[in-house]
PDB file of C-alpha atoms in Angstrom:
ATOM      1  CA  MET A 304     -45.843 -14.015 -24.507  1.00 35.00           C
ATOM      2  CA  ARG A 305     -46.482 -11.445 -27.284  1.00 38.00           C
ATOM      3  CA  THR A 306     -44.555 -11.665 -30.544  1.00 37.00           C
ATOM      4  CA  LEU A 307     -41.930  -8.954 -30.564  1.00 37.00           C
ATOM      5  CA  LYS A 308     -42.493  -6.291 -33.222  1.00 40.00           C
ATOM      6  CA  ILE A 309     -40.340  -3.454 -34.473  1.00 40.00           C
ATOM      7  CA  GLN A 310     -41.876  -0.350 -32.991  1.00 46.00           C
ATOM      8  CA  ALA A 311     -39.651   2.600 -33.797  1.00 48.00           C
ATOM      9  CA  ALA A 312     -36.381   3.892 -35.187  1.00 48.00           C
ATOM     10  CA  PHE A 313     -34.184   6.826 -34.288  1.00 48.00           C
ATOM     11  CA  HIS A 314     -32.150   9.062 -36.546  1.00 49.00           C
ATOM     12  CA  ILE A 315     -28.971   9.772 -34.624  1.00 47.00           C
ATOM     13  CA  THR A 316     -26.989  12.987 -34.904  1.00 49.00           C
ATOM     14  CA  GLN A 317     -24.255  14.415 -32.732  1.00 48.00           C
ATOM     15  CA  LYS A 318     -26.753  16.177 -30.488  1.00 52.00           C
ATOM     16  CA  GLN A 319     -30.160  14.611 -30.833  1.00 53.00           C
ATOM     17  CA  CYS A 320     -32.232  11.538 -31.684  1.00 51.00           C
ATOM     18  CA  THR A 321     -35.351  11.875 -33.834  1.00 54.00           C
ATOM     19  CA  TYR A 322     -38.118   9.331 -33.325  1.00 50.00           C
ATOM     20  CA  TYR A 323     -39.719   7.685 -36.394  1.00 50.00           C
ATOM     21  CA  PRO A 324     -42.649   5.286 -35.905  1.00 50.00           C
ATOM     22  CA  TYR A 325     -42.373   2.161 -38.037  1.00 47.00           C
ATOM     23  CA  THR A 326     -45.457   0.813 -39.836  1.00 51.00           C
ATOM     24  CA  LYS A 327     -45.952  -2.027 -42.272  1.00 49.00           C
ATOM     25  CA  LYS A 328     -47.547   0.134 -44.953  1.00 52.00           C
ATOM     26  CA  LYS A 329     -45.296   3.166 -44.858  1.00 51.00           C
ATOM     27  CA  GLY A 330     -42.134   1.911 -43.166  1.00 49.00           C
ATOM     28  CA  LEU A 331     -40.444   4.784 -41.400  1.00 45.00           C
ATOM     29  CA  HIS A 332     -43.053   7.486 -41.222  1.00 48.00           C
ATOM     30  CA  PRO A 333     -42.069  10.806 -39.594  1.00 49.00           C
ATOM     31  CA  ASP A 334     -45.470  12.424 -40.146  1.00 48.00           C
ATOM     32  CA  ASN A 335     -46.337  14.127 -36.885  1.00 48.00           C
ATOM     33  CA  LEU A 336     -49.967  14.490 -37.896  1.00 44.00           C
ATOM     34  CA  THR A 337     -50.706  10.780 -37.683  1.00 43.00           C
ATOM     35  CA  HIS A 338     -47.914   9.461 -35.464  1.00 43.00           C
ATOM     36  CA  PHE A 339     -46.128  10.470 -32.316  1.00 42.00           C
ATOM     37  CA  TYR A 340     -43.019  12.408 -33.228  1.00 43.00           C
ATOM     38  CA  ALA A 341     -40.396  13.635 -30.791  1.00 49.00           C
ATOM     39  CA  THR A 342     -36.767  14.637 -30.436  1.00 52.00           C
ATOM     40  CA  TYR A 343     -34.500  13.481 -27.585  1.00 51.00           C
ATOM     41  CA  ASP A 344     -30.980  14.167 -26.456  1.00 55.00           C
ATOM     42  CA  SER A 345     -28.723  11.438 -27.865  1.00 55.00           C
ATOM     43  CA  SER A 346     -27.215  10.614 -24.469  1.00 59.00           C
ATOM     44  CA  SER A 347     -30.634   9.574 -23.141  1.00 58.00           C
ATOM     45  CA  ILE A 348     -31.028   6.938 -25.879  1.00 55.00           C
ATOM     46  CA  LEU A 349     -27.589   5.626 -26.752  1.00 59.00           C
ATOM     47  CA  PRO A 350     -25.117   4.043 -24.301  1.00 61.00           C
ATOM     48  CA  SER A 351     -21.905   5.994 -23.917  1.00 65.00           C
ATOM     49  CA  PHE A 352     -19.824   3.342 -25.713  1.00 62.00           C
ATOM     50  CA  ILE A 353     -21.742   3.801 -29.031  1.00 62.00           C
ATOM     51  CA  PRO A 354     -20.248   6.603 -31.178  1.00 63.00           C
ATOM     52  CA  MET A 355     -22.762   9.344 -31.942  1.00 57.00           C
ATOM     53  CA  GLU A 356     -22.559   9.439 -35.712  1.00 62.00           C
ATOM     54  CA  ASN A 357     -25.155  10.352 -38.304  1.00 56.00           C
ATOM     55  CA  ASP A 358     -26.869   7.014 -38.666  1.00 62.00           C
ATOM     56  CA  LEU A 359     -30.166   5.206 -38.337  1.00 64.00           C
ATOM     57  CA  TYR A 360     -30.824   2.918 -35.392  1.00 64.00           C
ATOM     58  CA  MET A 361     -33.684   0.562 -34.594  1.00 67.00           C
ATOM     59  CA  LEU A 362     -34.969   0.297 -31.010  1.00 65.00           C
ATOM     60  CA  CYS A 363     -36.771  -2.958 -30.198  1.00 66.00           C
ATOM     61  CA  PRO A 364     -38.403  -3.139 -26.756  1.00 65.00           C
ATOM     62  CA  LEU A 365     -38.418  -6.554 -25.084  1.00 65.00           C
ATOM     63  CA  THR A 366     -41.707  -6.966 -23.288  1.00 64.00           C
ATOM     64  CA  TYR A 367     -43.393  -9.502 -21.049  1.00 64.00           C
ATOM     65  CA  GLY A 368     -47.075  -8.771 -20.659  1.00 64.00           C
ATOM     66  CA  LEU A 369     -47.251  -5.025 -20.124  1.00 65.00           C
ATOM     67  CA  THR A 370     -43.752  -4.760 -18.672  1.00 65.00           C
ATOM     68  CA  ILE A 371     -40.718  -3.705 -20.702  1.00 63.00           C
ATOM     69  CA  ILE A 372     -37.839  -5.813 -19.402  1.00 64.00           C
ATOM     70  CA  GLY A 373     -35.154  -4.573 -21.804  1.00 65.00           C
ATOM     71  CA  CYS A 374     -34.494  -3.427 -25.346  1.00 67.00           C
ATOM     72  CA  ILE A 375     -32.311  -4.177 -28.359  1.00 68.00           C
ATOM     73  CA  LEU A 376     -30.646  -1.306 -30.236  1.00 69.00           C
ATOM     74  CA  THR A 377     -29.346  -2.065 -33.744  1.00 68.00           C
ATOM     75  CA  ARG A 378     -27.877   0.071 -36.503  1.00 67.00           C
ATOM     76  CA  GLY A 379     -30.138   0.247 -39.556  1.00 64.00           C
ATOM     77  CA  VAL A 380     -33.671  -1.017 -40.139  1.00 58.00           C
ATOM     78  CA  PRO A 381     -34.217  -4.377 -41.881  1.00 57.00           C
ATOM     79  CA  THR A 382     -36.671  -4.813 -44.722  1.00 55.00           C
ATOM     80  CA  PHE A 383     -39.907  -6.626 -44.042  1.00 49.00           C
ATOM     81  CA  ASP A 384     -38.469  -9.744 -45.668  1.00 52.00           C
ATOM     82  CA  HIS A 385     -36.200 -10.014 -42.646  1.00 55.00           C
ATOM     83  CA  CYS A 386     -38.686  -8.882 -40.015  1.00 56.00           C
ATOM     84  CA  GLY A 387     -40.077 -12.372 -39.501  1.00 60.00           C
ATOM     85  CA  PHE A 388     -36.648 -13.773 -38.698  1.00 61.00           C
ATOM     86  CA  SER A 389     -35.791 -10.761 -36.545  1.00 63.00           C
ATOM     87  CA  GLY A 390     -39.027 -11.165 -34.623  1.00 66.00           C
ATOM     88  CA  VAL A 391     -38.289 -14.818 -33.849  1.00 70.00           C
ATOM     89  CA  TYR A 392     -34.691 -14.042 -32.898  1.00 68.00           C
ATOM     90  CA  LEU A 393     -35.659 -11.204 -30.578  1.00 67.00           C
ATOM     91  CA  SER A 394     -38.532 -13.224 -29.130  1.00 73.00           C
ATOM     92  CA  LEU A 395     -36.019 -15.899 -28.099  1.00 75.00           C
ATOM     93  CA  ILE A 396     -33.918 -13.219 -26.400  1.00 74.00           C
ATOM     94  CA  GLU A 397     -37.024 -11.909 -24.682  1.00 72.00           C
ATOM     95  CA  THR A 398     -37.899 -15.398 -23.438  1.00 78.00           C
ATOM     96  CA  SER A 399     -34.355 -15.919 -22.132  1.00 79.00           C
ATOM     97  CA  LEU A 400     -34.426 -12.607 -20.293  1.00 76.00           C
ATOM     98  CA  GLU A 401     -37.775 -13.448 -18.718  1.00 79.00           C
ATOM     99  CA  ASN A 402     -36.487 -16.861 -17.601  1.00 83.00           C
ATOM    100  CA  LEU A 403     -33.487 -15.138 -16.055  1.00 82.00           C
ATOM    101  CA  ARG A 404     -35.780 -12.652 -14.302  1.00 81.00           C
ATOM    102  CA  LYS A 405     -37.847 -15.524 -12.880  1.00 85.00           C
ATOM    103  CA  LYS A 406     -34.717 -17.269 -11.601  1.00 87.00           C
ATOM    104  CA  ILE A 407     -33.519 -14.074  -9.907  1.00 86.00           C
ATOM    105  CA  MET A 408     -36.936 -13.518  -8.307  1.00 87.00           C
ATOM    106  CA  THR A 409     -37.097 -17.148  -7.159  1.00 87.00           C
ATOM    107  CA  SER A 410     -33.630 -16.859  -5.636  1.00 86.00           C
ATOM    108  CA  ARG A 411     -34.648 -13.698  -3.754  1.00 87.00           C
ATOM    109  CA  ILE A 412     -37.847 -15.334  -2.480  1.00 87.00           C
ATOM    110  CA  ASN A 413     -35.913 -18.415  -1.333  1.00 83.00           C
ATOM    111  CA  ARG A 414     -33.417 -16.242   0.560  1.00 81.00           C
ATOM    112  CA  ARG A 415     -36.293 -14.395   2.194  1.00 81.00           C
ATOM    113  CA  LEU A 416     -38.011 -17.656   3.168  1.00 79.00           C
ATOM    114  CA  ASP A 417     -34.733 -18.982   4.550  1.00 78.00           C
ATOM    115  CA  THR A 418     -34.419 -15.870   6.717  1.00 76.00           C
ATOM    116  CA  LEU A 419     -37.975 -16.269   8.020  1.00 78.00           C
ATOM    117  CA  TYR A 420     -37.398 -19.979   8.638  1.00 87.00           C
ATOM    118  CA  VAL A 421     -34.512 -19.485  11.069  1.00 90.00           C
ATOM    119  CA  HIS A 422     -35.656 -16.292  12.830  1.00 91.00           C
ATOM    120  CA  ASP A 423     -38.259 -15.581  15.475  1.00 92.00           C
ATOM    121  CA  SER A 424     -40.920 -13.336  13.932  1.00 89.00           C
ATOM    122  CA  LEU A 425     -41.474 -11.220  17.065  1.00 92.00           C
ATOM    123  CA  THR A 426     -37.898 -10.424  18.112  1.00 93.00           C
ATOM    124  CA  GLY A 427     -35.862 -11.057  14.966  1.00 91.00           C
ATOM    125  CA  CYS A 428     -33.524 -13.316  16.955  1.00 93.00           C
ATOM    126  CA  TYR A 429     -32.683 -16.814  15.809  1.00 94.00           C
ATOM    127  CA  ASN A 430     -35.106 -19.618  16.669  1.00 93.00           C
ATOM    128  CA  ARG A 431     -34.561 -23.361  17.217  1.00 91.00           C
ATOM    129  CA  PHE A 432     -33.991 -23.932  13.503  1.00 92.00           C
ATOM    130  CA  GLY A 433     -31.420 -21.127  13.549  1.00 92.00           C
ATOM    131  CA  LEU A 434     -29.662 -22.805  16.453  1.00 92.00           C
ATOM    132  CA  GLU A 435     -29.251 -25.973  14.418  1.00 92.00           C
ATOM    133  CA  LYS A 436     -28.167 -24.151  11.268  1.00 90.00           C
ATOM    134  CA  TYR A 437     -25.958 -21.382  12.674  1.00 92.00           C
ATOM    135  CA  GLY A 438     -25.604 -21.685  16.461  1.00 93.00           C
ATOM    136  CA  LYS A 439     -23.515 -24.831  16.515  1.00 93.00           C
ATOM    137  CA  ASP A 440     -21.138 -23.431  13.904  1.00 93.00           C
ATOM    138  CA  ALA A 441     -20.854 -20.165  15.866  1.00 93.00           C
ATOM    139  CA  PHE A 442     -19.921 -22.116  19.015  1.00 94.00           C
ATOM    140  CA  ARG A 443     -17.272 -24.183  17.201  1.00 93.00           C
ATOM    141  CA  ASN A 444     -15.796 -21.136  15.446  1.00 93.00           C
ATOM    142  CA  ILE A 445     -15.464 -19.165  18.685  1.00 92.00           C
ATOM    143  CA  LEU A 446     -13.689 -22.064  20.382  1.00 92.00           C
ATOM    144  CA  ALA A 447     -11.390 -22.517  17.389  1.00 90.00           C
ATOM    145  CA  ASN A 448     -10.505 -18.828  17.043  1.00 90.00           C
ATOM    146  CA  GLN A 449     -10.760 -17.500  20.612  1.00 88.00           C
ATOM    147  CA  GLU A 450     -10.188 -20.748  22.563  1.00 87.00           C
ATOM    148  CA  GLN A 451     -12.975 -19.773  24.967  1.00 91.00           C
ATOM    149  CA  ALA A 452     -16.716 -19.369  24.420  1.00 93.00           C
ATOM    150  CA  TYR A 453     -19.421 -18.048  26.719  1.00 94.00           C
ATOM    151  CA  VAL A 454     -22.867 -19.611  26.731  1.00 95.00           C
ATOM    152  CA  MET A 455     -25.512 -17.515  28.477  1.00 93.00           C
ATOM    153  CA  PHE A 456     -29.162 -17.950  29.389  1.00 91.00           C
ATOM    154  CA  ALA A 457     -31.149 -14.769  30.063  1.00 91.00           C
ATOM    155  CA  ASP A 458     -34.657 -14.982  31.487  1.00 92.00           C
ATOM    156  CA  ILE A 459     -37.035 -12.038  31.952  1.00 93.00           C
ATOM    157  CA  ASP A 460     -38.067 -11.705  35.598  1.00 90.00           C
ATOM    158  CA  ASP A 461     -41.773 -11.785  36.428  1.00 89.00           C
ATOM    159  CA  MET A 462     -42.879 -12.137  32.818  1.00 91.00           C
ATOM    160  CA  LYS A 463     -46.237 -13.581  33.862  1.00 90.00           C
ATOM    161  CA  SER A 464     -46.858 -10.567  36.066  1.00 90.00           C
ATOM    162  CA  ILE A 465     -46.083  -8.214  33.156  1.00 89.00           C
ATOM    163  CA  ASN A 466     -48.560 -10.032  30.912  1.00 89.00           C
ATOM    164  CA  ASP A 467     -51.267 -10.222  33.607  1.00 89.00           C
ATOM    165  CA  THR A 468     -50.918  -6.635  34.822  1.00 87.00           C
ATOM    166  CA  TYR A 469     -50.081  -4.690  31.659  1.00 86.00           C
ATOM    167  CA  GLY A 470     -51.326  -7.003  28.909  1.00 87.00           C
ATOM    168  CA  HIS A 471     -49.675  -9.286  26.388  1.00 88.00           C
ATOM    169  CA  GLU A 472     -48.725  -6.352  24.145  1.00 89.00           C
ATOM    170  CA  SER A 473     -46.493  -5.148  26.964  1.00 89.00           C
ATOM    171  CA  GLY A 474     -45.098  -8.669  27.236  1.00 91.00           C
ATOM    172  CA  ASP A 475     -44.247  -8.562  23.530  1.00 92.00           C
ATOM    173  CA  LEU A 476     -42.640  -5.162  24.083  1.00 92.00           C
ATOM    174  CA  ALA A 477     -40.504  -6.633  26.874  1.00 93.00           C
ATOM    175  CA  LEU A 478     -39.316  -9.425  24.564  1.00 94.00           C
ATOM    176  CA  GLN A 479     -38.468  -6.983  21.769  1.00 94.00           C
ATOM    177  CA  PHE A 480     -36.637  -4.684  24.199  1.00 93.00           C
ATOM    178  CA  THR A 481     -34.567  -7.630  25.463  1.00 93.00           C
ATOM    179  CA  ALA A 482     -33.649  -8.693  21.926  1.00 94.00           C
ATOM    180  CA  ASP A 483     -32.636  -5.142  20.947  1.00 93.00           C
ATOM    181  CA  LYS A 484     -30.620  -4.714  24.155  1.00 92.00           C
ATOM    182  CA  LEU A 485     -28.662  -7.920  23.551  1.00 92.00           C
ATOM    183  CA  ARG A 486     -27.983  -6.999  19.924  1.00 91.00           C
ATOM    184  CA  ASN A 487     -26.720  -3.565  20.960  1.00 90.00           C
ATOM    185  CA  LEU A 488     -24.474  -5.055  23.632  1.00 88.00           C
ATOM    186  CA  PHE A 489     -22.764  -7.551  21.365  1.00 87.00           C
ATOM    187  CA  GLN A 490     -22.813  -5.607  18.071  1.00 84.00           C
ATOM    188  CA  ASN A 491     -23.110  -8.690  15.816  1.00 80.00           C
ATOM    189  CA  GLU A 492     -20.319 -10.429  17.757  1.00 84.00           C
ATOM    190  CA  ALA A 493     -22.637 -13.085  19.178  1.00 92.00           C
ATOM    191  CA  PHE A 494     -25.251 -15.646  18.241  1.00 95.00           C
ATOM    192  CA  ILE A 495     -28.518 -14.552  19.890  1.00 95.00           C
ATOM    193  CA  MET A 496     -31.693 -16.594  19.900  1.00 95.00           C
ATOM    194  CA  ARG A 497     -35.059 -16.634  21.569  1.00 95.00           C
ATOM    195  CA  TYR A 498     -34.864 -20.043  23.148  1.00 93.00           C
ATOM    196  CA  GLY A 499     -38.526 -20.136  24.053  1.00 86.00           C
ATOM    197  CA  GLY A 500     -41.063 -18.049  25.955  1.00 89.00           C
ATOM    198  CA  ASP A 501     -39.122 -15.340  27.790  1.00 92.00           C
ATOM    199  CA  GLU A 502     -35.715 -17.067  27.622  1.00 94.00           C
ATOM    200  CA  PHE A 503     -32.819 -15.985  25.422  1.00 95.00           C
ATOM    201  CA  LEU A 504     -29.658 -17.907  24.581  1.00 95.00           C
ATOM    202  CA  VAL A 505     -26.427 -16.080  23.738  1.00 95.00           C
ATOM    203  CA  ILE A 506     -23.198 -17.620  22.412  1.00 95.00           C
ATOM    204  CA  SER A 507     -20.278 -15.211  22.377  1.00 93.00           C
ATOM    205  CA  SER A 508     -16.570 -14.706  22.916  1.00 90.00           C
ATOM    206  CA  ILE A 509     -17.425 -11.823  25.290  1.00 86.00           C
ATOM    207  CA  PRO A 510     -18.875 -12.505  28.765  1.00 85.00           C
ATOM    208  CA  LEU A 511     -22.196 -10.897  29.557  1.00 77.00           C
ATOM    209  CA  ARG A 512     -21.095 -10.262  33.141  1.00 71.00           C
ATOM    210  CA  ASP A 513     -18.833  -7.487  31.848  1.00 63.00           C
ATOM    211  CA  THR A 514     -21.870  -5.484  30.694  1.00 69.00           C
ATOM    212  CA  ASP A 515     -24.596  -3.569  32.536  1.00 71.00           C
ATOM    213  CA  PHE A 516     -27.239  -6.028  31.399  1.00 77.00           C
ATOM    214  CA  ILE A 517     -27.328  -8.263  34.470  1.00 73.00           C
ATOM    215  CA  ASN A 518     -27.749  -5.870  37.382  1.00 74.00           C
ATOM    216  CA  THR A 519     -29.737  -3.108  35.698  1.00 80.00           C
ATOM    217  CA  GLN A 520     -33.480  -2.637  36.057  1.00 84.00           C
ATOM    218  CA  TYR A 521     -35.040  -0.959  33.047  1.00 87.00           C
ATOM    219  CA  THR A 522     -38.197   1.117  32.929  1.00 87.00           C
ATOM    220  CA  ILE A 523     -40.334   0.357  29.881  1.00 86.00           C
ATOM    221  CA  GLU A 524     -43.236   2.464  28.653  1.00 82.00           C
ATOM    222  CA  SER A 525     -46.134   0.448  27.246  1.00 74.00           C
ATOM    223  CA  SER A 526     -48.411   1.529  24.411  1.00 67.00           C
ATOM    224  CA  GLU A 527     -50.987   2.779  26.955  1.00 66.00           C
ATOM    225  CA  LYS A 528     -48.417   5.111  28.576  1.00 70.00           C
ATOM    226  CA  LYS A 529     -48.050   2.737  31.508  1.00 77.00           C
ATOM    227  CA  HIS A 530     -44.615   1.991  32.911  1.00 85.00           C
ATOM    228  CA  PHE A 531     -43.276  -1.320  34.126  1.00 88.00           C
ATOM    229  CA  LYS A 532     -39.910  -2.528  35.363  1.00 88.00           C
ATOM    230  CA  LEU A 533     -37.803  -5.024  33.466  1.00 91.00           C
ATOM    231  CA  SER A 534     -34.924  -7.045  34.890  1.00 89.00           C
ATOM    232  CA  PHE A 535     -33.218 -10.325  34.051  1.00 90.00           C
ATOM    233  CA  SER A 536     -31.834 -13.451  35.627  1.00 89.00           C
ATOM    234  CA  VAL A 537     -28.730 -14.598  33.768  1.00 90.00           C
ATOM    235  CA  GLY A 538     -26.767 -17.824  33.933  1.00 91.00           C
ATOM    236  CA  GLU A 539     -23.419 -17.884  32.213  1.00 92.00           C
ATOM    237  CA  VAL A 540     -20.769 -20.555  31.710  1.00 94.00           C
ATOM    238  CA  SER A 541     -17.373 -20.291  30.060  1.00 93.00           C
ATOM    239  CA  ILE A 542     -16.223 -23.204  27.930  1.00 93.00           C
ATOM    240  CA  HIS A 543     -12.561 -23.684  27.075  1.00 91.00           C
ATOM    241  CA  HIS A 544     -11.699 -25.635  23.944  1.00 87.00           C
ATOM    242  CA  ASN A 545      -9.657 -28.110  26.039  1.00 88.00           C
ATOM    243  CA  GLN A 546     -12.832 -29.134  27.882  1.00 87.00           C
ATOM    244  CA  GLN A 547     -14.187 -30.643  24.675  1.00 83.00           C
ATOM    245  CA  LEU A 548     -17.775 -29.867  25.651  1.00 88.00           C
ATOM    246  CA  SER A 549     -20.402 -29.698  22.908  1.00 90.00           C
ATOM    247  CA  LEU A 550     -22.992 -26.939  22.707  1.00 92.00           C
ATOM    248  CA  GLU A 551     -25.674 -29.481  23.659  1.00 92.00           C
ATOM    249  CA  GLU A 552     -23.753 -30.097  26.900  1.00 92.00           C
ATOM    250  CA  ALA A 553     -23.015 -26.425  27.601  1.00 92.00           C
ATOM    251  CA  ILE A 554     -26.607 -25.175  27.254  1.00 93.00           C
ATOM    252  CA  PRO A 555     -27.990 -27.145  30.266  1.00 93.00           C
ATOM    253  CA  LEU A 556     -25.112 -25.848  32.401  1.00 93.00           C
ATOM    254  CA  ALA A 557     -25.994 -22.223  31.611  1.00 93.00           C
ATOM    255  CA  ASP A 558     -29.685 -22.960  32.064  1.00 92.00           C
ATOM    256  CA  ALA A 559     -29.073 -24.496  35.503  1.00 93.00           C
ATOM    257  CA  LYS A 560     -27.033 -21.459  36.616  1.00 92.00           C
ATOM    258  CA  MET A 561     -29.801 -19.153  35.469  1.00 91.00           C
ATOM    259  CA  TYR A 562     -32.377 -21.011  37.569  1.00 89.00           C
ATOM    260  CA  GLU A 563     -30.092 -20.899  40.616  1.00 89.00           C
ATOM    261  CA  ILE A 564     -29.914 -17.114  40.334  1.00 85.00           C
ATOM    262  CA  LYS A 565     -33.660 -16.823  39.777  1.00 82.00           C
ATOM    263  CA  LYS A 566     -34.385 -18.892  42.914  1.00 81.00           C
ATOM    264  CA  LYS A 567     -32.139 -16.659  45.028  1.00 77.00           C
ATOM    265  CA  ARG A 568     -34.076 -13.618  43.818  1.00 69.00           C
ATOM    266  CA  LEU A 569     -37.416 -15.218  44.637  1.00 65.00           C
ATOM    267  CA  TYR A 570     -36.523 -16.284  48.183  1.00 59.00           C
TER     268      TYR A 570
END
């Protein structure tokens, strides 16, 4: 942390601010031969709530390393007898501002890490940690507010064939397409997670059977301009709040229905 020093002053008029460098030997020194000297519009220096009167103001930048993180603007320039005290006082302000900046940055990083912790990196859907943190609450809230919740398992058909024939990049593309399709269908009105592999779990107040997702076959273009078909097997159960079923009990029911449908398609 550098000790804060008075660096400049401004003579304020109704229309302009004149810059005066401040040195220990000469104090305010408006000599443009040896110092930078410039004139600015007053509105670019002073906040709107400060009256623009003929006066002298001191501008003290608050720096951390090479970064200016703020400034202090005071009326008048103290003598050098008071500069030591002013430097300590402003240095404390600078330290407080930097501590605040660090706390804000830490809070932002923690929020970002929390987001990464509960989301699948490939699809952006929730993962198993997200199910524990948000999925159970979503299920309870839907039952409490809508009295009926739908728990759905969606599985990509022939995922192994897509990976083997078109490559794993195409498999990743199929997973991302599925995630985007589900998000578009429910418009943030559902909890959507990648349950594992090519399986997706959806908890919603809207049944998936009322959409075109189940019986539609999509054509996907891979990065190598190859096309492959994409379809889904979906198992869906409706849970009424009077049934008093937990999410842990509802998930296997939807999973079992999904496998029944997949078997019928295979045979």
